[in-house]
Short mmCIF file of C-alpha atoms in Angstrom, two decimals:
data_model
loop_
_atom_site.label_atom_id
_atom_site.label_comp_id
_atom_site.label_asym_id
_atom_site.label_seq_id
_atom_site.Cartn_x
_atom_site.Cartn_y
_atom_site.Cartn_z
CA UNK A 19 87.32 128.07 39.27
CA UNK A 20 88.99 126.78 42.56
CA UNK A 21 92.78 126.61 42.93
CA UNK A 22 93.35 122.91 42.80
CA UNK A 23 94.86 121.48 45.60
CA UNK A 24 99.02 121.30 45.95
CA UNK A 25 101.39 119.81 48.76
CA UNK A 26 105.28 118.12 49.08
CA UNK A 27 106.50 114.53 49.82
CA UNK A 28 108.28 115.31 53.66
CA UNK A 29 111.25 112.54 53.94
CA UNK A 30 112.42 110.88 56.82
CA UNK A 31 114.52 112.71 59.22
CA UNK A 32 115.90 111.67 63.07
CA UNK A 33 113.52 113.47 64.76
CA UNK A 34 110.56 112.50 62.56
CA UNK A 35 111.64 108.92 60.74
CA UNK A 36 108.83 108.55 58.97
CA UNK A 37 107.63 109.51 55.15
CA UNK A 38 104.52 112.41 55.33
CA UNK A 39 102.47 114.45 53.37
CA UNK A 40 102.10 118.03 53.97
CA UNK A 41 99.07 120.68 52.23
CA UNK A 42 96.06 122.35 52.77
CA UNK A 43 92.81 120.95 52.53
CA UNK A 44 89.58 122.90 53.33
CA UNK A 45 91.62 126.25 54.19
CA UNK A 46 93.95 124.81 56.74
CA UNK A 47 97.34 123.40 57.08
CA UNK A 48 97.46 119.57 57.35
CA UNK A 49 100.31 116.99 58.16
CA UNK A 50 99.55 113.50 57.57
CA UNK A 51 102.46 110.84 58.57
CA UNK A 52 102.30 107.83 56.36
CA UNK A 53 105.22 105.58 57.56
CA UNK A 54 108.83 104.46 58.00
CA UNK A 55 111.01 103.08 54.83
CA UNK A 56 111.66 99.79 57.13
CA UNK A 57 108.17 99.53 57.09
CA UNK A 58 107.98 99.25 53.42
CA UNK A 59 107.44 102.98 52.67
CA UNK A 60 109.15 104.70 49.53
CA UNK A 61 109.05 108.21 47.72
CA UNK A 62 107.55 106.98 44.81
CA UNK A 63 104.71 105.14 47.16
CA UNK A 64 104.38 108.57 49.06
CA UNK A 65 104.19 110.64 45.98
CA UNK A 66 101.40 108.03 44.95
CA UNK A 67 99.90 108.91 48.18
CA UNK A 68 99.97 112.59 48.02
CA UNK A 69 98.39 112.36 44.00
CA UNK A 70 95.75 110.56 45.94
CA UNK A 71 94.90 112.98 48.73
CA UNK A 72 94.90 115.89 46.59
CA UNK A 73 92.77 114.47 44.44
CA UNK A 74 90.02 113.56 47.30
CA UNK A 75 91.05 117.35 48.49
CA UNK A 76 89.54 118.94 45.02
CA UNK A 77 86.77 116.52 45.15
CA UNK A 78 86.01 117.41 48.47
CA UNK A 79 85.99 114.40 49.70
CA UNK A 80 89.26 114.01 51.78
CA UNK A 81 88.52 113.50 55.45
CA UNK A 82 91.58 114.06 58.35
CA UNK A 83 92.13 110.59 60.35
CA UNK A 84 90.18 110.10 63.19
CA UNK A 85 92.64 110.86 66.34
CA UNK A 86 94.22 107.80 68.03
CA UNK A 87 92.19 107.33 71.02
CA UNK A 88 93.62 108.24 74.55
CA UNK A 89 95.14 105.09 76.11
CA UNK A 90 93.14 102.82 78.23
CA UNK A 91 93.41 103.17 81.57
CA UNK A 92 93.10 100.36 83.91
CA UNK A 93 90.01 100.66 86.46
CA UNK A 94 92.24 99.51 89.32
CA UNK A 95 95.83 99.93 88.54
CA UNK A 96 98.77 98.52 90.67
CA UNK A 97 100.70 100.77 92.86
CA UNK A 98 103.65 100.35 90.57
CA UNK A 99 101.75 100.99 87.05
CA UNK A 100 100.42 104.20 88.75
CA UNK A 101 102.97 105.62 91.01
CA UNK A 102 105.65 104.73 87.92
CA UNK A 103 103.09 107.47 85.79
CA UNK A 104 102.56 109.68 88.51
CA UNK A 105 106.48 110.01 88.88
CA UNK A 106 107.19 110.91 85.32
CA UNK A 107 104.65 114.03 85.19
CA UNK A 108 105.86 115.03 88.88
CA UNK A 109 109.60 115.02 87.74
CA UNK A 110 109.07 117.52 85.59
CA UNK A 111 107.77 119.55 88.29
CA UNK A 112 109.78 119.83 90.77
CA UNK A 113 113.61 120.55 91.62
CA UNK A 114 116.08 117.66 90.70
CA UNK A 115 116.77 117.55 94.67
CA UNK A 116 113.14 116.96 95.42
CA UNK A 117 112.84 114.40 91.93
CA UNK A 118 115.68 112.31 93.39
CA UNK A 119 114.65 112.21 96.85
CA UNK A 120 110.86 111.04 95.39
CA UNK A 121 113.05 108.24 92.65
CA UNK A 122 115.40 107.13 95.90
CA UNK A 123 111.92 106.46 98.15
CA UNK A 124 109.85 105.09 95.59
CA UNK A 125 112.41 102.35 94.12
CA UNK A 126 113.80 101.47 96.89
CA UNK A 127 111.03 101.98 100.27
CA UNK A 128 107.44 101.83 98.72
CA UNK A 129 108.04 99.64 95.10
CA UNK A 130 109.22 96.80 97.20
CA UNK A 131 106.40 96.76 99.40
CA UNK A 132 103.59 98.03 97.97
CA UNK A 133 104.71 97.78 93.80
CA UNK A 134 102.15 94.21 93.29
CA UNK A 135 99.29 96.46 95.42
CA UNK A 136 96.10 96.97 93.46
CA UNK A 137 95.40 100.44 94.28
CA UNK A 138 92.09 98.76 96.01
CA UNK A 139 94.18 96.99 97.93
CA UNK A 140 95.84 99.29 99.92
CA UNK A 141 93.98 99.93 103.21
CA UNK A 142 95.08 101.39 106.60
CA UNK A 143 95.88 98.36 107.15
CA UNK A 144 98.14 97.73 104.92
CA UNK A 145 100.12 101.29 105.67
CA UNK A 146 100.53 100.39 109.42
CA UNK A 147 101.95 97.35 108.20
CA UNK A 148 104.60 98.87 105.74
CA UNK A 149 105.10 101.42 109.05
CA UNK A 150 105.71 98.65 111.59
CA UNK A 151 108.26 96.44 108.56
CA UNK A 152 110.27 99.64 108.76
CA UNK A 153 110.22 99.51 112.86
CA UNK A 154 111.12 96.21 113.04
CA UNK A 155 113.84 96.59 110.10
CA UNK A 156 115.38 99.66 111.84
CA UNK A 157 115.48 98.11 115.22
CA UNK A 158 117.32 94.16 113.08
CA UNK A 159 120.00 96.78 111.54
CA UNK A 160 120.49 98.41 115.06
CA UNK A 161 121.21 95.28 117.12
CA UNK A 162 123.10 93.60 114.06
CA UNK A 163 125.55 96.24 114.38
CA UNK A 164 125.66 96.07 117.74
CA UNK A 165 126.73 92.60 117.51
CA UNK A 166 129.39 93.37 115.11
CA UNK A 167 127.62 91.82 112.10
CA UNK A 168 126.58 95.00 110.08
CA UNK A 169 123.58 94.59 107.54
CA UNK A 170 124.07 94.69 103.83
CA UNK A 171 121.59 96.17 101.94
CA UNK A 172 121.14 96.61 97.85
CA UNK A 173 119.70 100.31 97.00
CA UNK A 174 119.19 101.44 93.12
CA UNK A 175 121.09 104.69 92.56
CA UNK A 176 119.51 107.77 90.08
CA UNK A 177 120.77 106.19 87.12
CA UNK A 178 119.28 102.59 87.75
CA UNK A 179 122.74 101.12 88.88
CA UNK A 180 122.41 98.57 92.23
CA UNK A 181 124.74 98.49 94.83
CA UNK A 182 125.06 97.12 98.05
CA UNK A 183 126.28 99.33 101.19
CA UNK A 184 126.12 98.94 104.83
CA UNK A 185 122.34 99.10 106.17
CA UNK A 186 121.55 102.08 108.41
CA UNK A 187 118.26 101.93 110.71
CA UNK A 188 115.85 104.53 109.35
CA UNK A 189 114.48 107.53 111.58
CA UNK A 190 110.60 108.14 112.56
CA UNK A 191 111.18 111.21 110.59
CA UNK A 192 112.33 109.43 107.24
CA UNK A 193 109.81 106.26 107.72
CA UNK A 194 107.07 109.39 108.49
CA UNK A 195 108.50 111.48 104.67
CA UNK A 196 107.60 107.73 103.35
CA UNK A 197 104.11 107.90 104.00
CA UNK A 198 103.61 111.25 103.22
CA UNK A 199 104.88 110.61 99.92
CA UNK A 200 102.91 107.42 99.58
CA UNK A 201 99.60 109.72 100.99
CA UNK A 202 100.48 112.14 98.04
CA UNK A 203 100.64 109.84 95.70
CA UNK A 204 97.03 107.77 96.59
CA UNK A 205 95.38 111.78 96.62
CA UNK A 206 95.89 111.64 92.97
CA UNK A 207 94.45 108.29 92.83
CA UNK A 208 91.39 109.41 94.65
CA UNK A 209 91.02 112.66 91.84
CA UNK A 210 91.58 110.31 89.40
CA UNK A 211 88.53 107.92 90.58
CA UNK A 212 90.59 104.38 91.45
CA UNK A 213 90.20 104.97 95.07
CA UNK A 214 87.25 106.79 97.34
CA UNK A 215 89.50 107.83 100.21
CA UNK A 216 93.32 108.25 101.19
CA UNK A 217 94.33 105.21 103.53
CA UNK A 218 97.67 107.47 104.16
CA UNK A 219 96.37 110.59 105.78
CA UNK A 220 95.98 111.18 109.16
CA UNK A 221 98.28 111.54 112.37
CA UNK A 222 97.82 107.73 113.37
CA UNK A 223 99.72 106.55 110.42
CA UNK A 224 102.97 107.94 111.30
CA UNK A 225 105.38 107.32 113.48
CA UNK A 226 106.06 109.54 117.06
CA UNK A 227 108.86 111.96 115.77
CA UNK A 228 110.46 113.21 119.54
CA UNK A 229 111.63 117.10 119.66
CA UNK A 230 115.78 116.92 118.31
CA UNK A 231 117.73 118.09 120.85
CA UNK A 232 119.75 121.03 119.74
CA UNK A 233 123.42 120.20 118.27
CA UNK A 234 126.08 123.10 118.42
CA UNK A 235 129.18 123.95 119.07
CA UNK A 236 129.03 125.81 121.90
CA UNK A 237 132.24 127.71 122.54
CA UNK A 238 135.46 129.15 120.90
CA UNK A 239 137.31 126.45 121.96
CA UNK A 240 135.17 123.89 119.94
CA UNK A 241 135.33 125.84 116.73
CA UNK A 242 138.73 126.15 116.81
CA UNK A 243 139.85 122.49 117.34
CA UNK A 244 137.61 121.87 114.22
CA UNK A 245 138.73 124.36 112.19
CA UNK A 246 142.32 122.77 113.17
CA UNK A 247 141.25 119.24 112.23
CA UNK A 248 140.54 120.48 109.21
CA UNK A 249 143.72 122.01 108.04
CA UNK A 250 145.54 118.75 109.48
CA UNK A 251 143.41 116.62 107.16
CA UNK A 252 144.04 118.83 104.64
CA UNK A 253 147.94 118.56 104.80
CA UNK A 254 147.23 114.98 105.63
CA UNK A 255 149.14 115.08 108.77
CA UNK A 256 145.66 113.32 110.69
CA UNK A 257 145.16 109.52 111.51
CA UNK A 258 141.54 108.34 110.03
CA UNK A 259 139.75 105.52 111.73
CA UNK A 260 138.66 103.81 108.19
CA UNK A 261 135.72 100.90 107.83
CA UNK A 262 135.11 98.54 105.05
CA UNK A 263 131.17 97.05 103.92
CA UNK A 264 131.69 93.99 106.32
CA UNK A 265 132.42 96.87 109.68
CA UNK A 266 136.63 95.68 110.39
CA UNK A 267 138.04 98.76 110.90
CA UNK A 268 141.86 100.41 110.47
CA UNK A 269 143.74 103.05 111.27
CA UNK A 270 145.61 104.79 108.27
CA UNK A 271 147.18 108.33 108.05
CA UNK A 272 145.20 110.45 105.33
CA UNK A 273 146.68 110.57 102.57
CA UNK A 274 146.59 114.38 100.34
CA UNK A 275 144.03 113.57 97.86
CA UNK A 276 141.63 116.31 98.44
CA UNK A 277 142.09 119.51 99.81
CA UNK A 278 140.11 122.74 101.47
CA UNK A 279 138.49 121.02 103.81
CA UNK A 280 138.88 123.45 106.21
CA UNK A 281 138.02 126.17 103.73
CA UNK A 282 134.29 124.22 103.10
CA UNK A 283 133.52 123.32 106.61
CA UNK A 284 134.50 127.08 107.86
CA UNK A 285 131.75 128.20 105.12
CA UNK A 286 129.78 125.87 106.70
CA UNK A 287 130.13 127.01 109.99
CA UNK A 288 131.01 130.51 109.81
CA UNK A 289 129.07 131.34 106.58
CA UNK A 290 125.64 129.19 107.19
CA UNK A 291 125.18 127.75 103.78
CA UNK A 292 123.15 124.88 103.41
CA UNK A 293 125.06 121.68 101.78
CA UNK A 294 124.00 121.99 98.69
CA UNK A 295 124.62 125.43 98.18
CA UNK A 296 127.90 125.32 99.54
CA UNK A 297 128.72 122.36 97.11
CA UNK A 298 127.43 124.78 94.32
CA UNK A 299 129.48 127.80 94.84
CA UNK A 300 131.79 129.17 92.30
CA UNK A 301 134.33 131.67 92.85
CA UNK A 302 132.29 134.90 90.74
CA UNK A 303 130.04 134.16 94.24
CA UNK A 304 132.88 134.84 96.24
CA UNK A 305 133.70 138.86 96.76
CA UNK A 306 137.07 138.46 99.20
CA UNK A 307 137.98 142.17 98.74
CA UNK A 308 134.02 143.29 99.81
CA UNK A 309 133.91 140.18 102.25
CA UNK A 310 131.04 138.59 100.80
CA UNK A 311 129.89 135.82 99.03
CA UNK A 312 126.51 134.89 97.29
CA UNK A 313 123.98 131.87 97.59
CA UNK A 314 121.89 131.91 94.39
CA UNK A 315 121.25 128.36 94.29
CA UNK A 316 119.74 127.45 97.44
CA UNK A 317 116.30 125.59 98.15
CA UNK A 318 114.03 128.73 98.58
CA UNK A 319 113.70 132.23 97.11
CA UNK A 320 114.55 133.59 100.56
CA UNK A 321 117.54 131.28 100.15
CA UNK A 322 119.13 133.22 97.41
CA UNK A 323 121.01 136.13 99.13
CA UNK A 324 124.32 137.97 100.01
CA UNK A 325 126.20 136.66 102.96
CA UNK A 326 128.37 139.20 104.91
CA UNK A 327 131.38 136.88 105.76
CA UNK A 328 133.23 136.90 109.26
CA UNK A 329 136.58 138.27 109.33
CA UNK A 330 137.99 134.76 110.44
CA UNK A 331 136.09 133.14 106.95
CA UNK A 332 137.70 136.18 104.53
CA UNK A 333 140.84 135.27 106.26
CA UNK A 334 140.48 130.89 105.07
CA UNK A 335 139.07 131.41 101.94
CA UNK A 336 141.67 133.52 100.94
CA UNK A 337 143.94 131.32 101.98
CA UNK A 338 142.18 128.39 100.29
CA UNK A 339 141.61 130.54 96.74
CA UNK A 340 145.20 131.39 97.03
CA UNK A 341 146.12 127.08 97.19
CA UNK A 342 143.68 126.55 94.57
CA UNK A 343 144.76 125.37 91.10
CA UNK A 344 141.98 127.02 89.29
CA UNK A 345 140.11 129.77 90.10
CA UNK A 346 138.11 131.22 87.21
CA UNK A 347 135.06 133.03 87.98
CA UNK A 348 132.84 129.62 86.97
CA UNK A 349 135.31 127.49 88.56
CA UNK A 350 133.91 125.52 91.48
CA UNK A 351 135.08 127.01 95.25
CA UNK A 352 134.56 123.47 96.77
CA UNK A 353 136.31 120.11 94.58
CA UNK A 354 136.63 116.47 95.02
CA UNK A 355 139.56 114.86 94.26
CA UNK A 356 138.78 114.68 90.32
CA UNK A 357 137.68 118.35 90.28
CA UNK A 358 134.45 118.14 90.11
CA UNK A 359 132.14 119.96 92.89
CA UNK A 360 131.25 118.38 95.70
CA UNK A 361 127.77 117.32 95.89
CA UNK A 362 126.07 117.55 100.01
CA UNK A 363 126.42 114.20 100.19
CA UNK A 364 130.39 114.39 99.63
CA UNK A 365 130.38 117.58 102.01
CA UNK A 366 128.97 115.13 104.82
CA UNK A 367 130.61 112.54 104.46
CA UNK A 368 134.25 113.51 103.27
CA UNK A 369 134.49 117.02 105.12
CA UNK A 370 131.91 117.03 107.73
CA UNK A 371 132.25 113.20 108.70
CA UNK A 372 135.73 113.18 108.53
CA UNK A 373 137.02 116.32 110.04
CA UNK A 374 134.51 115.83 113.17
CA UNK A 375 136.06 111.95 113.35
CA UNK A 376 139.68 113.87 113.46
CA UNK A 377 138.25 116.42 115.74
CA UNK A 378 137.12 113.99 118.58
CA UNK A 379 140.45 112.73 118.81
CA UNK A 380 142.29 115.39 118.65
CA UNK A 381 139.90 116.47 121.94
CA UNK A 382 139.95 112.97 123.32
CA UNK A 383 144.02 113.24 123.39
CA UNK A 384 143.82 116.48 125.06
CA UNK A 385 141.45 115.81 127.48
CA UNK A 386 139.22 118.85 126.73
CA UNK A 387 135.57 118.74 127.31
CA UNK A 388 134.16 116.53 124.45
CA UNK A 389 132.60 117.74 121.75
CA UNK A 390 128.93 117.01 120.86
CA UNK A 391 127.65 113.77 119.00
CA UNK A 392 125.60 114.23 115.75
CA UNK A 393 127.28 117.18 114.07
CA UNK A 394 125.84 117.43 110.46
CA UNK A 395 126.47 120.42 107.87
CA UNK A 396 123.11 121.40 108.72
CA UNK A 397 123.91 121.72 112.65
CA UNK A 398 127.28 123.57 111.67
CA UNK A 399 124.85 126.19 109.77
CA UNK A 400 122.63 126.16 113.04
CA UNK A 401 126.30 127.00 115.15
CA UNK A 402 126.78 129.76 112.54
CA UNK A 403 123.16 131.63 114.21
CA UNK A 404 124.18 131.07 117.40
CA UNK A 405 127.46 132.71 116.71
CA UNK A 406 125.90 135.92 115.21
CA UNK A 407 123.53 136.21 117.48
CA UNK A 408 126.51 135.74 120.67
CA UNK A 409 128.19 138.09 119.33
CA UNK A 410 125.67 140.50 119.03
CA UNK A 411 123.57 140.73 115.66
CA UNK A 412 120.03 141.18 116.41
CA UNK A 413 117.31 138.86 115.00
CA UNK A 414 116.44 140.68 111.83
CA UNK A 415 120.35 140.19 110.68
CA UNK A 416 120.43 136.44 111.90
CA UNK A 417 117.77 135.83 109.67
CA UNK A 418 118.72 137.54 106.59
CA UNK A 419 122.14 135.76 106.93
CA UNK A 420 120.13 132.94 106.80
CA UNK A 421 117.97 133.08 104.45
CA UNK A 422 115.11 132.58 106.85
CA UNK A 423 111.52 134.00 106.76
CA UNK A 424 109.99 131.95 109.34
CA UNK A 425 111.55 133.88 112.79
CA UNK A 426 110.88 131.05 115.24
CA UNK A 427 114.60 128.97 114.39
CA UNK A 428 115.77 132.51 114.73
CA UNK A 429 113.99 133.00 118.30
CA UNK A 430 115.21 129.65 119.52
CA UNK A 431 118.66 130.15 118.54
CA UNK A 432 118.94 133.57 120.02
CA UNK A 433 117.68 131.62 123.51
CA UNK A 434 120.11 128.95 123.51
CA UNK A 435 122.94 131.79 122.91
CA UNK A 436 121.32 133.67 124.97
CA UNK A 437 122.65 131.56 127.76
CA UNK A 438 126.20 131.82 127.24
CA UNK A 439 128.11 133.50 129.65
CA UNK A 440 129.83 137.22 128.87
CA UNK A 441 133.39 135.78 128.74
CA UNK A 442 132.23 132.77 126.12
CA UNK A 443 130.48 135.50 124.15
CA UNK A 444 133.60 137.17 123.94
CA UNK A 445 135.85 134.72 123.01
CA UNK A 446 133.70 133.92 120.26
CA UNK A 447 133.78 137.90 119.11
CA UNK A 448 137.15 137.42 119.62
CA UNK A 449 137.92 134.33 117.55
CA UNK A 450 135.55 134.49 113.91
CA UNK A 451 137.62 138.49 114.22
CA UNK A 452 140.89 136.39 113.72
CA UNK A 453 141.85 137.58 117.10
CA UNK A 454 144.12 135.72 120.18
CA UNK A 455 140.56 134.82 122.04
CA UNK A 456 142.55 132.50 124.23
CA UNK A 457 143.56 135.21 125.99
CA UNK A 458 140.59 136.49 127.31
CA UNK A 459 140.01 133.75 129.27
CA UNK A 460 143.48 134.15 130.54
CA UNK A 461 142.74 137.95 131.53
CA UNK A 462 139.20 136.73 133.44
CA UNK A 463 141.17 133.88 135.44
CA UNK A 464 143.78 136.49 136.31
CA UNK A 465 141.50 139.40 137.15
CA UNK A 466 139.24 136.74 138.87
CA UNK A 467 142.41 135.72 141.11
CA UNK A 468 143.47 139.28 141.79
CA UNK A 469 139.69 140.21 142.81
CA UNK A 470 139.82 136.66 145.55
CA UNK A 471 143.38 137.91 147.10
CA UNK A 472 141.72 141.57 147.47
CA UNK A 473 138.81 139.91 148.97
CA UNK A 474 140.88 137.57 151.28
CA UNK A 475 143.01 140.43 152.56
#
């Protein structure tokens, strides 16, 4: 004679709120949800309920439910119903740097334009149109500003917050990331059957993207008087040049909020570290008495590596641990003024920005040769190749340093340094060694001079 059938009343928990039934029927273990107690549900119903399915269980006539069947999905979604779904599977895909760059262009570039689209509905035509909006908007936020009368615009941060900020025109480069996002996007649609082709492939749908020139700092001189704005910022001996939403601008001395400035932006510039990773670093990265530091959270595998650092960068970050108030090995290298560590986005704008604002005074008041325009963290890690490879570290290094497998950067770097003359490559050698370098551009002019009077007589 057959076992009769048993099982147990399950109860209502956070994670599962509902009254269910759990036994075996038929050799195999079976869960059956019945429903919430708001809903009417009690024990005494569900113990009712499990008498019941037992009963069919032994009789052999207990069936499982038939499986709720797969949501509908529409034949010709809009671009906001299916980009919306296609964003919630991708986020869990990809870094949290790449998911937030996707969120930022989605809600606040494509959604607006194309969010009522029927997928159908989107043509060629209809991305050279969102193309040419964002030529015409780029070149209304230019000549607004021009005229004094800067742009507000309202974004929608990570979290779903709106704010307004000044408008800034947006690059062919950004306008072209746009579409290839969008042309991502509408390839799914075309697996998935709503579309037969991709309206967003193809060269003709972006914009002309011309060659960047390239941005360094070119000489010992320059490096220096940055390094220099930095620590005056930091002891908040500078003048800032400050702006409000509406563009009026005022002069006020910096006030010491945040320090190590001029720790961060010589790791930018003397230690190559993208943004991000530099905002990242904690001080168990950071091996002063080896002189070296680690990136292990960088973009790309080749990203995570050791960094041998110059003798100049040993000598400021010890300088900057030793004026730090904490320093445990998780503790972040890099803070804000609340301690927390600064994201890329504070890097630029509250180091990088600000020191290279402080910096083109300082060389405006001097009347050296200006500095260039367009200095970014990511053109301070370019100045760090062009550094190692002026001062004589061969291609192979430059690119471990890095974190580079692709050699051409590497090749056109070495070029540009390549140029330099032998006293600027020295002088360079000279300064990131913590030496006078000054100097040797004092000892040229002088030998120089001796060498004409020899001449001459």
């Amino acid at each position: 004679m057959a076992r009769p059938a048993t099982g147990q009343v399950v109860k209502p928990t956070e994670t599962h709120p509902c009254f269910a039934l759990r036994f075996r029927a038929y050799g195999k273990r079976q869960f059956l949800t019945l429903g919430r107690p708001e809903d009417g549900w009690t024990l005494a119903m569900a113990q009712r309920e499990l008498a019941v399915v037992l009963r069919d269980v032994d009789l052999g006539t207990w069936r499982p439910p038939d499986p709720d069947p797969a949501p509908a999905q529409a034949v010709d979604p809009t671009f906001h119903e299916f980009a919306s779904e296609w964003f919630a599977t991708k986020e869990l895909e990809v870094e949290p740097n790449t998911a937030n760059h996707y969120r930022n262009d989605l809600t606040n570039h494509l959604l607006p334009f194309f969010k009522d689209h029927h997928l159908s509905r989107i043509t060629v035509s209809e991305v050279d149109r969102y193309r040419q909006s964002k030529v015409r908007e780029a070149a209304e936020i230019t000549a607004a500003a021009e005229n004094g009368t800067p742009m507000m615009v309202s974004y929608v941060d990570r979290l779903g917050r709106s704010y307004r900020r000044r408008a800034r025109p947006l690059s062919a480069r950004s306008v072209n990331m746009h579409i290839d996002l969008l042309a991502q996007i509408l390839a799914v649609a075309v697996d998935h059957g709503h579309i037969a082709s991709n309206p967003a492939i193809g060269k003709r749908r972006r914009l002309k993207v011309s060659k960047a020139r390239p941005v360094h700092l070119d000489s010992a001189e320059q490096i220096a008087i940055v390094l220099e704005a930095a620590g005056e910022l930091d002891r908040g001996d500078a003048v800032l040049d400050l702006q409000d939403r509406r563009g009026r601008t005022w002069k006020q001395r910096q006030p010491v909020q945040t320090t190590g400035r001029r720790g961060a932006i010589a790791t930018l510039l003397l230690g190559g570290g993208r943004a991000s990773a530099t905002g990242a670093m904690v001080w168990r990265d950071v091996d002063l008495a080896n002189a070296r530091f680690e990136v292990g959270r960088d973009k790309t595998d080749a990203g995570m590596r050791e960094v041998d650092m110059l003798p100049l960068l040993r000598e400021i970050l010890t300088e900057h641990k030793a004026a730090s108030a904490r320093t445990g090995p998780d503790d972040p290298v890099f803070v804000t003024s609340s301690g927390k560590p600064r994201s890329r986005h504070n890097l630029r704008q509250d180091v990088v920005d600000a020191v290279m604002a402080h910096a083109h005074r300082l060389v405006e008041e001097r009347g050296l040769q200006p500095l260039p325009l367009g200095i970014t963290p990511h053109k301070l890690r370019h100045t760090y190749a062009s550094i190692l490879v002026a001062i004589g570290r061969d291609p192979t290094y430059v690119m471990q340093q890095l974190g580079h497998t692709d050699p051409a950067f590497t090749l056109r770097v070495y070029s540009h340094a390549m140029r330099r003359s032998e006293e600027e490559r020295e002088q360079l050698k000279a300064l990131v060694e913590g030496h006078d370098w000054a100097q040797i551009g004092h000892k040229t002019a002088e030998s120089t001079s001796a060498a004409a009077e020899r001449d001459s007589g």
